[in-house]
Amino acid sequence: MKLKQLLEGISYEVQQGTAEMEISDFQYDSRKVEKDSLFVCITGFQTDGHKYIPMAVEKGAAALLCEHVVEGVPENVTVIVTVNNRAALAVASANFYGHPSREMNAIGVTGTNGKTSTTYLMKSILDRVGKKVGIVGTIENRIGDKVLKTERTTPESKELQALFRQMKEEDVTDVVMEVSSHSLDLHRVDGIDFDIAIFTNLTQDHLDYHKTMENYKAAKGLLFERAAKSVINMDDAAGAYMQDHSKGEVLTIGVDTKADLMAENIDISAEGTAFDMIWQGKKYPVHLHTPGRFSVYNALGAAGACLLLGVAVEDVVAGLTENPGVSGRFQTVRSKKGCQAVVDYAHTPDGLENVLNTANEFVKGKLIAVFGCGGDRDRTKRPIMGEIGGKLAGYCIITSDNPRTEDPEAILEDVEAGIKKTDCPYEKIVDRRTAIQRAVELAGEGDVILIAGKGHETYQIFPDRTIHFDDMEEVRKAFGEDCL
């Protein structure tokens, strides 16, 4: 491909050389550069890609894409200068892989909570009507029934476009992807033509990165400015903002607020959630296998998007009912003692409040909450989550999540500051395995243990190592022979 074709749609200046040259490939990691390729210099949080120009040239880079004029580059290497290389990388990636999102339905789901569950509810519906669905998300990337490993919610733009091309070559008709605020702000999804965007909710998270809730909201809003159609939860305070920033047709959803697609007569039990879905003046009974009011919103978001895609409402209802639930999202296991454990990914104040309120809907004894907060992340939410745990649980065990480079004891103390504002009894146990075992020791007939924060994750990150750790495995082991 000619360099100028790769850079089509990008505003740039040629510092030296020519954009008419042929390029074999392009890379933003200098270690992967090969002969006759383009090296894109990304300015990151830890390092600056411009520092690696000598290595890229030595490995055979024929051209460089920079954010400022650079000196000392050999004359036979073309130098292109543009304003934002992350944005340029996204456009170049789409150009290189032939804009695969234009050949499939691309549905983006954004919001603080509910993204994963919404994508899998959509998959259930679309599977039912014979579509082949691609998933891009937190738990996994998936092509039909084939699972691909994933490392972050939204891959970098080059890997994302390559994945979309692979999906198209394997006959995927619809791609449903989680779209994080980071990916929007860092231009990873700039090269995608979204047919539909879904807004779940907006609550405190990622303030270590965005600094303010306004910045966080604005980042989420970018998705609706580019999607052809939108599905928006109007019960959420940020719903009106997303609606105002939507460029195309909007289908609204709600329970408390009048909307195009609504839910009434919600009934929550340990077995799941039942409600009536109201669409165009008619009621359709729905049963979900996941308990919780939040599950209703996830279902309405998925249903709304599928209705916009032309799926019959009867197939939408059947697809929702057929969904078995998602790993690490209110996933339950029972003990012969008559107690129940719930593992959930809730790692934000709103997420923790939702799952504790849901558990309180059906707990017959006491509710024991096991949770903590991740290291190297927004510290301000720690006491907030502690206070929520103390107000809604009967007993709290504060423990480690992913400490990363922080002192685990210090993280627990931050959470403890919030619990102290309540009269809830609690204890601190740094070791997560021991904390889960302690919760099982305390639990009796009718009690519910909520283990929150890690959900589907099968690892725990410490300053010097990452170990295998699975909350569901651990609670099953703690139940021992009593596990059902």
Short mmCIF file of C-alpha atoms in Angstrom, two decimals:
data_model
loop_
_atom_site.label_atom_id
_atom_site.label_comp_id
_atom_site.label_asym_id
_atom_site.label_seq_id
_atom_site.Cartn_x
_atom_site.Cartn_y
_atom_site.Cartn_z
CA MET A 1 0.00 0.00 0.00
CA LYS A 2 1.22 3.51 -0.76
CA LEU A 3 1.92 5.66 2.28
CA LYS A 4 -0.51 8.34 1.07
CA GLN A 5 -3.29 5.70 0.87
CA LEU A 6 -2.55 4.59 4.41
CA LEU A 7 -2.77 8.24 5.56
CA GLU A 8 -5.96 9.07 3.67
CA GLY A 9 -8.26 11.16 5.86
CA ILE A 10 -5.38 12.39 8.05
CA SER A 11 -4.11 15.98 7.95
CA TYR A 12 -0.30 15.88 7.71
CA GLU A 13 2.83 17.54 6.36
CA VAL A 14 5.81 15.82 4.73
CA GLN A 15 8.99 16.90 6.54
CA GLN A 16 11.26 14.86 4.29
CA GLY A 17 10.88 12.16 1.65
CA THR A 18 7.60 11.39 -0.12
CA ALA A 19 4.15 10.01 0.68
CA GLU A 20 4.12 8.25 -2.71
CA MET A 21 6.35 5.44 -1.40
CA GLU A 22 5.17 1.86 -0.82
CA ILE A 23 4.72 0.67 2.78
CA SER A 24 4.73 -3.02 3.75
CA ASP A 25 3.18 -2.56 7.20
CA PHE A 26 2.93 -0.08 10.08
CA GLN A 27 3.70 -0.41 13.79
CA TYR A 28 3.50 1.73 16.93
CA ASP A 29 5.80 -0.66 18.86
CA SER A 30 9.40 -0.20 17.69
CA ARG A 31 10.22 -3.80 18.63
CA LYS A 32 7.83 -5.05 15.94
CA VAL A 33 9.11 -2.82 13.12
CA GLU A 34 10.21 -4.66 9.97
CA LYS A 35 11.80 -3.59 6.68
CA ASP A 36 9.91 -1.00 4.59
CA SER A 37 7.30 -0.32 7.29
CA LEU A 38 5.93 2.87 8.86
CA PHE A 39 6.71 3.55 12.53
CA VAL A 40 4.04 5.58 14.33
CA CYS A 41 5.49 7.51 17.30
CA ILE A 42 2.87 7.39 20.08
CA THR A 43 3.24 9.75 23.04
CA GLY A 44 2.24 7.51 25.96
CA PHE A 45 1.83 7.84 29.73
CA GLN A 46 5.09 6.08 30.52
CA THR A 47 7.28 6.87 27.52
CA ASP A 48 7.45 8.76 24.24
CA GLY A 49 7.56 6.80 20.97
CA HIS A 50 9.75 9.47 19.40
CA LYS A 51 12.61 8.19 21.60
CA TYR A 52 12.54 4.92 19.71
CA ILE A 53 13.04 6.38 16.24
CA PRO A 54 16.71 5.20 16.07
CA MET A 55 15.65 1.62 16.90
CA ALA A 56 12.83 1.72 14.32
CA VAL A 57 15.17 3.03 11.62
CA GLU A 58 17.77 0.41 12.49
CA LYS A 59 15.12 -2.31 12.11
CA GLY A 60 14.22 -1.07 8.63
CA ALA A 61 11.48 1.53 9.00
CA ALA A 62 11.13 3.37 5.70
CA ALA A 63 8.90 6.11 7.11
CA LEU A 64 8.05 7.77 10.41
CA LEU A 65 4.79 9.37 11.56
CA CYS A 66 5.62 12.01 14.19
CA GLU A 67 3.82 14.66 16.21
CA HIS A 68 6.60 17.23 15.80
CA VAL A 69 9.60 17.92 13.59
CA VAL A 70 12.48 15.51 14.31
CA GLU A 71 16.15 15.94 13.54
CA GLY A 72 18.90 13.56 12.52
CA VAL A 73 16.76 11.09 10.56
CA PRO A 74 18.57 9.50 7.57
CA GLU A 75 17.62 11.12 4.25
CA ASN A 76 16.29 7.85 2.83
CA VAL A 77 13.61 7.70 5.58
CA THR A 78 10.38 9.65 4.97
CA VAL A 79 9.18 11.79 7.89
CA ILE A 80 5.50 12.75 8.15
CA VAL A 81 4.24 15.15 10.84
CA THR A 82 0.64 15.21 12.14
CA VAL A 83 -1.04 16.70 15.21
CA ASN A 84 -2.32 13.59 17.03
CA ASN A 85 -0.75 10.22 16.32
CA ARG A 86 -3.34 8.24 18.31
CA ALA A 87 -6.10 9.64 16.11
CA ALA A 88 -3.92 9.10 13.02
CA LEU A 89 -3.20 5.50 14.05
CA ALA A 90 -6.93 4.75 14.23
CA VAL A 91 -7.62 6.16 10.77
CA ALA A 92 -4.56 4.48 9.26
CA SER A 93 -5.59 1.16 10.82
CA ALA A 94 -9.06 1.40 9.29
CA ASN A 95 -7.51 2.27 5.92
CA PHE A 96 -5.01 -0.59 6.09
CA TYR A 97 -7.63 -3.24 6.92
CA GLY A 98 -10.21 -1.89 4.46
CA HIS A 99 -12.75 -0.42 6.91
CA PRO A 100 -14.24 -3.78 7.99
CA SER A 101 -16.81 -2.14 10.30
CA ARG A 102 -18.61 -0.87 7.20
CA GLU A 103 -19.22 -4.47 6.11
CA MET A 104 -20.94 -5.54 9.37
CA ASN A 105 -23.36 -4.06 11.89
CA ALA A 106 -21.19 -2.46 14.60
CA ILE A 107 -22.87 -1.90 17.97
CA GLY A 108 -20.99 -0.05 20.74
CA VAL A 109 -22.02 -0.29 24.40
CA THR A 110 -20.71 2.32 26.82
CA GLY A 111 -21.42 3.25 30.44
CA THR A 112 -19.89 2.65 33.85
CA ASN A 113 -21.72 -0.60 34.58
CA GLY A 114 -23.61 -3.20 32.55
CA LYS A 115 -21.55 -3.18 29.35
CA THR A 116 -20.56 -6.85 29.42
CA SER A 117 -24.01 -8.16 30.33
CA THR A 118 -25.63 -6.00 27.64
CA THR A 119 -23.31 -7.33 24.94
CA TYR A 120 -24.09 -10.95 25.85
CA LEU A 121 -27.82 -10.32 26.01
CA MET A 122 -27.55 -8.91 22.48
CA LYS A 123 -25.61 -11.98 21.40
CA SER A 124 -28.39 -14.25 22.70
CA ILE A 125 -30.99 -12.36 20.71
CA LEU A 126 -28.95 -12.17 17.50
CA ASP A 127 -27.90 -15.84 17.76
CA ARG A 128 -31.58 -16.75 17.90
CA VAL A 129 -32.30 -15.10 14.54
CA GLY A 130 -29.37 -16.77 12.81
CA LYS A 131 -26.77 -14.00 12.96
CA LYS A 132 -23.07 -14.72 13.51
CA VAL A 133 -21.95 -12.42 16.31
CA GLY A 134 -18.55 -11.03 17.21
CA ILE A 135 -17.92 -9.83 20.78
CA VAL A 136 -15.22 -7.38 21.88
CA GLY A 137 -15.16 -6.98 25.64
CA THR A 138 -13.76 -7.23 29.13
CA ILE A 139 -14.08 -10.98 29.58
CA GLU A 140 -13.14 -12.15 26.11
CA ASN A 141 -13.20 -11.44 22.42
CA ARG A 142 -15.38 -13.90 20.55
CA ILE A 143 -16.09 -14.85 16.95
CA GLY A 144 -19.30 -16.87 17.03
CA ASP A 145 -18.52 -19.69 19.48
CA LYS A 146 -14.74 -19.25 19.20
CA VAL A 147 -13.19 -17.48 22.20
CA LEU A 148 -10.15 -15.21 21.83
CA LYS A 149 -8.18 -13.98 24.84
CA THR A 150 -8.41 -10.28 25.70
CA GLU A 151 -6.24 -8.02 27.87
CA ARG A 152 -8.29 -4.83 28.14
CA THR A 153 -11.84 -3.68 27.48
CA THR A 154 -11.02 -2.08 24.12
CA PRO A 155 -7.84 -3.07 22.20
CA GLU A 156 -5.55 -0.49 20.55
CA SER A 157 -6.87 0.67 17.17
CA LYS A 158 -4.50 -1.44 15.03
CA GLU A 159 -5.36 -4.68 16.85
CA LEU A 160 -9.04 -3.71 16.88
CA GLN A 161 -9.22 -3.18 13.12
CA ALA A 162 -7.29 -6.42 12.52
CA LEU A 163 -9.82 -8.22 14.74
CA PHE A 164 -12.72 -6.68 12.83
CA ARG A 165 -11.19 -7.82 9.53
CA GLN A 166 -10.75 -11.35 10.93
CA MET A 167 -14.39 -11.31 12.05
CA LYS A 168 -15.59 -10.29 8.61
CA GLU A 169 -13.49 -13.01 6.96
CA GLU A 170 -15.13 -15.52 9.30
CA ASP A 171 -18.62 -14.35 8.21
CA VAL A 172 -19.56 -12.30 11.28
CA THR A 173 -22.65 -10.22 10.57
CA ASP A 174 -22.86 -8.19 13.79
CA VAL A 175 -20.09 -6.99 16.14
CA VAL A 176 -21.13 -6.00 19.65
CA MET A 177 -18.37 -4.29 21.58
CA GLU A 178 -17.80 -2.67 24.95
CA VAL A 179 -16.49 0.84 24.41
CA SER A 180 -14.57 2.24 27.37
CA SER A 181 -14.14 5.94 28.12
CA HIS A 182 -10.37 5.46 27.77
CA SER A 183 -10.77 4.05 24.25
CA LEU A 184 -12.91 7.02 23.23
CA ASP A 185 -10.59 9.61 24.76
CA LEU A 186 -7.49 7.89 23.35
CA HIS A 187 -8.99 7.56 19.83
CA ARG A 188 -8.82 3.73 19.72
CA VAL A 189 -12.29 3.51 18.16
CA ASP A 190 -12.04 6.51 15.84
CA GLY A 191 -11.87 4.35 12.72
CA ILE A 192 -15.08 2.43 13.44
CA ASP A 193 -18.42 3.19 11.77
CA PHE A 194 -20.90 2.51 14.57
CA ASP A 195 -24.42 1.65 13.48
CA ILE A 196 -25.79 1.76 17.03
CA ALA A 197 -24.52 3.10 20.37
CA ILE A 198 -26.00 2.03 23.72
CA PHE A 199 -25.73 4.09 26.93
CA THR A 200 -26.16 2.10 30.16
CA ASN A 201 -25.37 4.57 33.00
CA LEU A 202 -22.74 6.94 34.36
CA THR A 203 -21.43 6.75 37.92
CA GLN A 204 -18.07 7.45 39.55
CA ASP A 205 -15.15 5.54 38.05
CA HIS A 206 -11.81 6.20 36.34
CA LEU A 207 -11.35 9.62 37.94
CA ASP A 208 -7.65 8.76 38.29
CA TYR A 209 -7.61 9.26 34.50
CA HIS A 210 -10.45 11.69 33.69
CA LYS A 211 -10.04 13.82 36.87
CA THR A 212 -13.66 15.06 36.81
CA MET A 213 -17.08 13.52 36.18
CA GLU A 214 -17.66 16.13 33.45
CA ASN A 215 -14.59 14.91 31.56
CA TYR A 216 -15.71 11.31 32.06
CA LYS A 217 -19.21 12.12 30.74
CA ALA A 218 -17.79 14.01 27.76
CA ALA A 219 -15.58 11.04 26.84
CA LYS A 220 -18.60 8.71 26.87
CA GLY A 221 -20.57 11.22 24.82
CA LEU A 222 -18.10 10.95 21.94
CA LEU A 223 -19.63 7.59 20.99
CA PHE A 224 -23.07 9.10 20.43
CA GLU A 225 -21.70 11.90 18.28
CA ARG A 226 -20.55 9.33 15.72
CA ALA A 227 -23.12 6.49 15.89
CA ALA A 228 -25.89 6.38 13.27
CA LYS A 229 -28.50 5.45 15.93
CA SER A 230 -28.54 5.41 19.73
CA VAL A 231 -30.25 3.60 22.60
CA ILE A 232 -30.17 5.71 25.77
CA ASN A 233 -31.16 5.02 29.38
CA MET A 234 -33.16 8.11 30.33
CA ASP A 235 -33.46 7.08 33.99
CA ASP A 236 -29.78 7.94 34.34
CA ALA A 237 -28.89 11.57 35.07
CA ALA A 238 -26.50 11.64 32.09
CA GLY A 239 -29.10 10.26 29.68
CA ALA A 240 -30.23 13.71 28.52
CA TYR A 241 -26.61 14.68 27.80
CA MET A 242 -26.10 11.58 25.65
CA GLN A 243 -29.39 12.22 23.85
CA ASP A 244 -28.37 15.83 23.12
CA HIS A 245 -25.05 14.62 21.70
CA SER A 246 -26.56 11.89 19.52
CA LYS A 247 -26.30 12.56 15.81
CA GLY A 248 -29.00 10.14 14.60
CA GLU A 249 -32.22 8.40 15.62
CA VAL A 250 -32.59 7.85 19.37
CA LEU A 251 -34.56 5.07 21.05
CA THR A 252 -35.02 5.84 24.74
CA ILE A 253 -35.34 3.25 27.51
CA GLY A 254 -36.50 3.63 31.10
CA VAL A 255 -38.36 2.29 34.09
CA ASP A 256 -39.18 5.47 36.03
CA THR A 257 -38.99 7.91 33.11
CA LYS A 258 -41.40 7.76 30.17
CA ALA A 259 -39.49 6.24 27.25
CA ASP A 260 -39.92 4.42 23.94
CA LEU A 261 -39.11 1.05 25.55
CA MET A 262 -40.04 0.49 29.19
CA ALA A 263 -40.28 -2.11 31.93
CA GLU A 264 -43.11 -2.54 34.44
CA ASN A 265 -44.06 -5.02 37.17
CA ILE A 266 -40.47 -5.91 38.05
CA ASP A 267 -40.15 -8.98 40.29
CA ILE A 268 -36.71 -9.92 41.66
CA SER A 269 -35.90 -13.26 43.29
CA ALA A 270 -32.82 -15.41 43.88
CA GLU A 271 -33.61 -17.23 40.63
CA GLY A 272 -33.75 -14.15 38.41
CA THR A 273 -35.81 -11.16 37.36
CA ALA A 274 -39.24 -11.05 35.72
CA PHE A 275 -40.84 -7.95 34.20
CA ASP A 276 -43.21 -6.76 31.50
CA MET A 277 -41.49 -5.05 28.56
CA ILE A 278 -43.65 -2.29 27.08
CA TRP A 279 -43.11 -1.70 23.36
CA GLN A 280 -45.44 0.26 21.08
CA GLY A 281 -48.32 -0.01 23.54
CA LYS A 282 -48.07 -3.79 24.08
CA LYS A 283 -46.78 -5.82 27.06
CA TYR A 284 -44.31 -8.67 26.61
CA PRO A 285 -43.42 -10.85 29.66
CA VAL A 286 -39.64 -11.29 30.07
CA HIS A 287 -37.70 -13.54 32.44
CA LEU A 288 -33.96 -13.05 33.02
CA HIS A 289 -31.70 -15.55 34.75
CA THR A 290 -29.83 -12.74 36.54
CA PRO A 291 -31.42 -11.09 39.60
CA GLY A 292 -31.47 -7.34 39.97
CA ARG A 293 -33.03 -4.11 38.80
CA PHE A 294 -29.80 -3.35 36.93
CA SER A 295 -30.47 -6.47 34.84
CA VAL A 296 -33.68 -4.87 33.60
CA TYR A 297 -31.77 -1.88 32.24
CA ASN A 298 -29.21 -4.17 30.56
CA ALA A 299 -32.05 -6.11 28.95
CA LEU A 300 -33.81 -2.96 27.75
CA GLY A 301 -30.57 -1.66 26.20
CA ALA A 302 -29.95 -4.92 24.35
CA ALA A 303 -33.60 -5.15 23.30
CA GLY A 304 -33.65 -1.56 22.03
CA ALA A 305 -30.57 -2.08 19.87
CA CYS A 306 -31.96 -5.30 18.39
CA LEU A 307 -35.28 -3.62 17.63
CA LEU A 308 -33.37 -0.89 15.77
CA LEU A 309 -31.62 -3.67 13.83
CA GLY A 310 -35.04 -4.95 12.71
CA VAL A 311 -35.32 -8.01 14.97
CA ALA A 312 -38.93 -8.97 15.73
CA VAL A 313 -39.99 -8.18 19.30
CA GLU A 314 -40.99 -11.84 19.88
CA ASP A 315 -37.45 -12.95 19.04
CA VAL A 316 -36.05 -10.21 21.28
CA VAL A 317 -38.07 -11.50 24.25
CA ALA A 318 -37.13 -15.14 23.58
CA GLY A 319 -33.44 -14.25 23.20
CA LEU A 320 -33.39 -12.40 26.53
CA THR A 321 -34.96 -15.37 28.29
CA GLU A 322 -32.50 -17.82 26.73
CA ASN A 323 -29.42 -15.95 28.00
CA PRO A 324 -27.89 -18.00 30.86
CA GLY A 325 -26.02 -15.07 32.45
CA VAL A 326 -22.40 -13.97 32.26
CA SER A 327 -19.36 -15.26 34.12
CA GLY A 328 -18.63 -13.10 37.16
CA ARG A 329 -21.82 -11.07 36.82
CA PHE A 330 -24.04 -11.96 39.81
CA GLN A 331 -22.85 -15.55 39.45
CA THR A 332 -24.19 -17.75 42.25
CA VAL A 333 -23.18 -20.93 44.06
CA ARG A 334 -25.03 -22.60 46.92
CA SER A 335 -24.03 -24.59 49.98
CA LYS A 336 -25.80 -27.54 51.61
CA LYS A 337 -25.92 -25.38 54.75
CA GLY A 338 -28.55 -23.28 53.03
CA CYS A 339 -26.39 -20.24 52.35
CA GLN A 340 -25.58 -18.77 48.96
CA ALA A 341 -22.50 -16.97 47.57
CA VAL A 342 -22.63 -14.40 44.78
CA VAL A 343 -19.56 -13.39 42.77
CA ASP A 344 -19.82 -10.07 40.96
CA TYR A 345 -17.50 -7.68 39.13
CA ALA A 346 -18.94 -4.64 40.97
CA HIS A 347 -15.92 -2.37 41.52
CA THR A 348 -17.54 1.07 41.56
CA PRO A 349 -19.75 2.71 44.20
CA ASP A 350 -22.85 2.40 42.02
CA GLY A 351 -22.01 -1.18 41.03
CA LEU A 352 -21.56 -2.23 44.66
CA GLU A 353 -24.77 -0.48 45.69
CA ASN A 354 -26.71 -2.22 42.91
CA VAL A 355 -25.57 -5.74 43.78
CA LEU A 356 -26.02 -5.24 47.53
CA ASN A 357 -29.54 -3.89 46.98
CA THR A 358 -30.28 -6.87 44.74
CA ALA A 359 -29.01 -9.36 47.33
CA ASN A 360 -31.15 -7.64 49.97
CA GLU A 361 -34.21 -8.34 47.82
CA PHE A 362 -33.99 -12.06 48.57
CA VAL A 363 -31.63 -12.65 51.51
CA LYS A 364 -33.45 -14.38 54.37
CA GLY A 365 -30.63 -14.13 56.92
CA LYS A 366 -27.70 -11.75 56.97
CA LEU A 367 -25.80 -10.32 54.02
CA ILE A 368 -22.00 -10.65 54.28
CA ALA A 369 -20.04 -8.43 51.88
CA VAL A 370 -16.44 -9.24 50.91
CA PHE A 371 -14.87 -6.43 48.88
CA GLY A 372 -11.97 -4.02 48.48
CA CYS A 373 -10.64 -1.56 45.92
CA GLY A 374 -7.93 -1.77 43.27
CA GLY A 375 -4.55 -0.13 43.70
CA ASP A 376 -3.26 2.61 41.37
CA ARG A 377 -6.84 3.63 40.66
CA ASP A 378 -9.25 6.36 41.82
CA ARG A 379 -8.69 6.65 45.59
CA THR A 380 -11.70 8.88 46.18
CA LYS A 381 -14.17 6.04 45.62
CA ARG A 382 -12.69 3.86 48.39
CA PRO A 383 -14.38 5.42 51.44
CA ILE A 384 -17.56 5.86 49.38
CA MET A 385 -17.63 2.11 48.70
CA GLY A 386 -16.84 1.41 52.34
CA GLU A 387 -19.82 3.47 53.45
CA ILE A 388 -22.11 1.80 50.90
CA GLY A 389 -20.99 -1.63 52.12
CA GLY A 390 -21.58 -0.61 55.74
CA LYS A 391 -25.06 0.74 55.05
CA LEU A 392 -26.34 -2.15 52.94
CA ALA A 393 -24.60 -5.27 54.33
CA GLY A 394 -25.07 -6.94 57.69
CA TYR A 395 -21.35 -7.66 57.98
CA CYS A 396 -18.36 -6.52 55.92
CA ILE A 397 -14.97 -8.08 55.30
CA ILE A 398 -12.61 -5.59 53.65
CA THR A 399 -9.93 -7.33 51.64
CA SER A 400 -7.51 -6.91 48.75
CA ASP A 401 -8.65 -6.55 45.16
CA ASN A 402 -5.69 -5.97 42.80
CA PRO A 403 -3.23 -3.97 44.98
CA ARG A 404 -0.89 -3.41 42.03
CA THR A 405 1.95 -1.15 43.27
CA GLU A 406 0.14 0.15 46.37
CA ASP A 407 0.39 -1.08 49.95
CA PRO A 408 -2.65 -3.38 50.44
CA GLU A 409 -3.01 -2.34 54.09
CA ALA A 410 -3.25 1.32 53.08
CA ILE A 411 -6.00 0.56 50.55
CA LEU A 412 -8.00 -1.29 53.22
CA GLU A 413 -7.64 1.71 55.55
CA ASP A 414 -9.07 4.00 52.85
CA VAL A 415 -12.12 1.72 52.55
CA GLU A 416 -12.37 1.39 56.33
CA ALA A 417 -12.77 5.16 56.68
CA GLY A 418 -16.15 4.86 54.96
CA ILE A 419 -17.37 1.83 56.91
CA LYS A 420 -16.61 3.66 60.17
CA LYS A 421 -19.35 6.16 59.28
CA THR A 422 -21.87 3.31 59.71
CA ASP A 423 -22.63 0.96 62.58
CA CYS A 424 -21.96 -2.15 60.50
CA PRO A 425 -19.65 -4.73 62.12
CA TYR A 426 -16.60 -5.47 59.98
CA GLU A 427 -13.10 -6.86 59.88
CA LYS A 428 -10.06 -6.33 57.67
CA ILE A 429 -8.32 -9.34 56.10
CA VAL A 430 -5.64 -8.45 53.58
CA ASP A 431 -5.40 -11.94 52.03
CA ARG A 432 -8.42 -12.39 49.74
CA ARG A 433 -8.47 -16.20 50.02
CA THR A 434 -8.57 -16.00 53.81
CA ALA A 435 -11.28 -13.34 53.62
CA ILE A 436 -13.51 -15.60 51.50
CA GLN A 437 -12.90 -18.52 53.87
CA ARG A 438 -13.82 -16.31 56.83
CA ALA A 439 -17.08 -15.28 55.16
CA VAL A 440 -18.01 -18.93 54.62
CA GLU A 441 -17.23 -19.67 58.29
CA LEU A 442 -19.60 -16.89 59.35
CA ALA A 443 -22.43 -17.81 56.96
CA GLY A 444 -25.37 -19.92 58.03
CA GLU A 445 -28.75 -20.95 56.67
CA GLY A 446 -30.46 -18.14 54.75
CA ASP A 447 -27.34 -15.99 54.57
CA VAL A 448 -25.88 -14.53 51.37
CA ILE A 449 -22.16 -13.87 50.83
CA LEU A 450 -21.44 -11.22 48.21
CA ILE A 451 -17.86 -11.34 46.88
CA ALA A 452 -17.43 -8.17 44.83
CA GLY A 453 -14.77 -6.50 42.73
CA LYS A 454 -13.11 -9.13 40.56
CA GLY A 455 -15.93 -11.10 38.99
CA HIS A 456 -14.63 -13.02 35.96
CA GLU A 457 -10.96 -12.20 36.63
CA THR A 458 -8.72 -15.21 37.18
CA TYR A 459 -5.70 -13.32 38.53
CA GLN A 460 -4.58 -10.98 41.29
CA ILE A 461 -1.98 -8.27 40.64
CA PHE A 462 0.66 -7.45 43.27
CA PRO A 463 3.66 -5.09 43.07
CA ASP A 464 6.07 -7.90 42.24
CA ARG A 465 3.92 -10.62 40.70
CA THR A 466 0.58 -11.67 39.24
CA ILE A 467 -0.95 -14.86 40.63
CA HIS A 468 -3.86 -17.09 39.59
CA PHE A 469 -6.92 -16.19 41.63
CA ASP A 470 -10.58 -16.91 40.86
CA ASP A 471 -13.27 -15.82 43.35
CA MET A 472 -15.68 -18.54 42.19
CA GLU A 473 -13.01 -21.24 42.57
CA GLU A 474 -12.11 -19.94 46.03
CA VAL A 475 -15.66 -19.88 47.39
CA ARG A 476 -16.31 -23.39 46.03
CA LYS A 477 -13.16 -24.60 47.81
CA ALA A 478 -14.26 -22.83 51.00
CA PHE A 479 -17.67 -24.53 50.81
CA GLY A 480 -15.83 -27.84 50.36
CA GLU A 481 -18.05 -30.92 50.46
CA ASP A 482 -21.04 -28.68 51.22
CA CYS A 483 -20.83 -27.05 47.78
CA LEU A 484 -23.81 -27.80 45.55
#
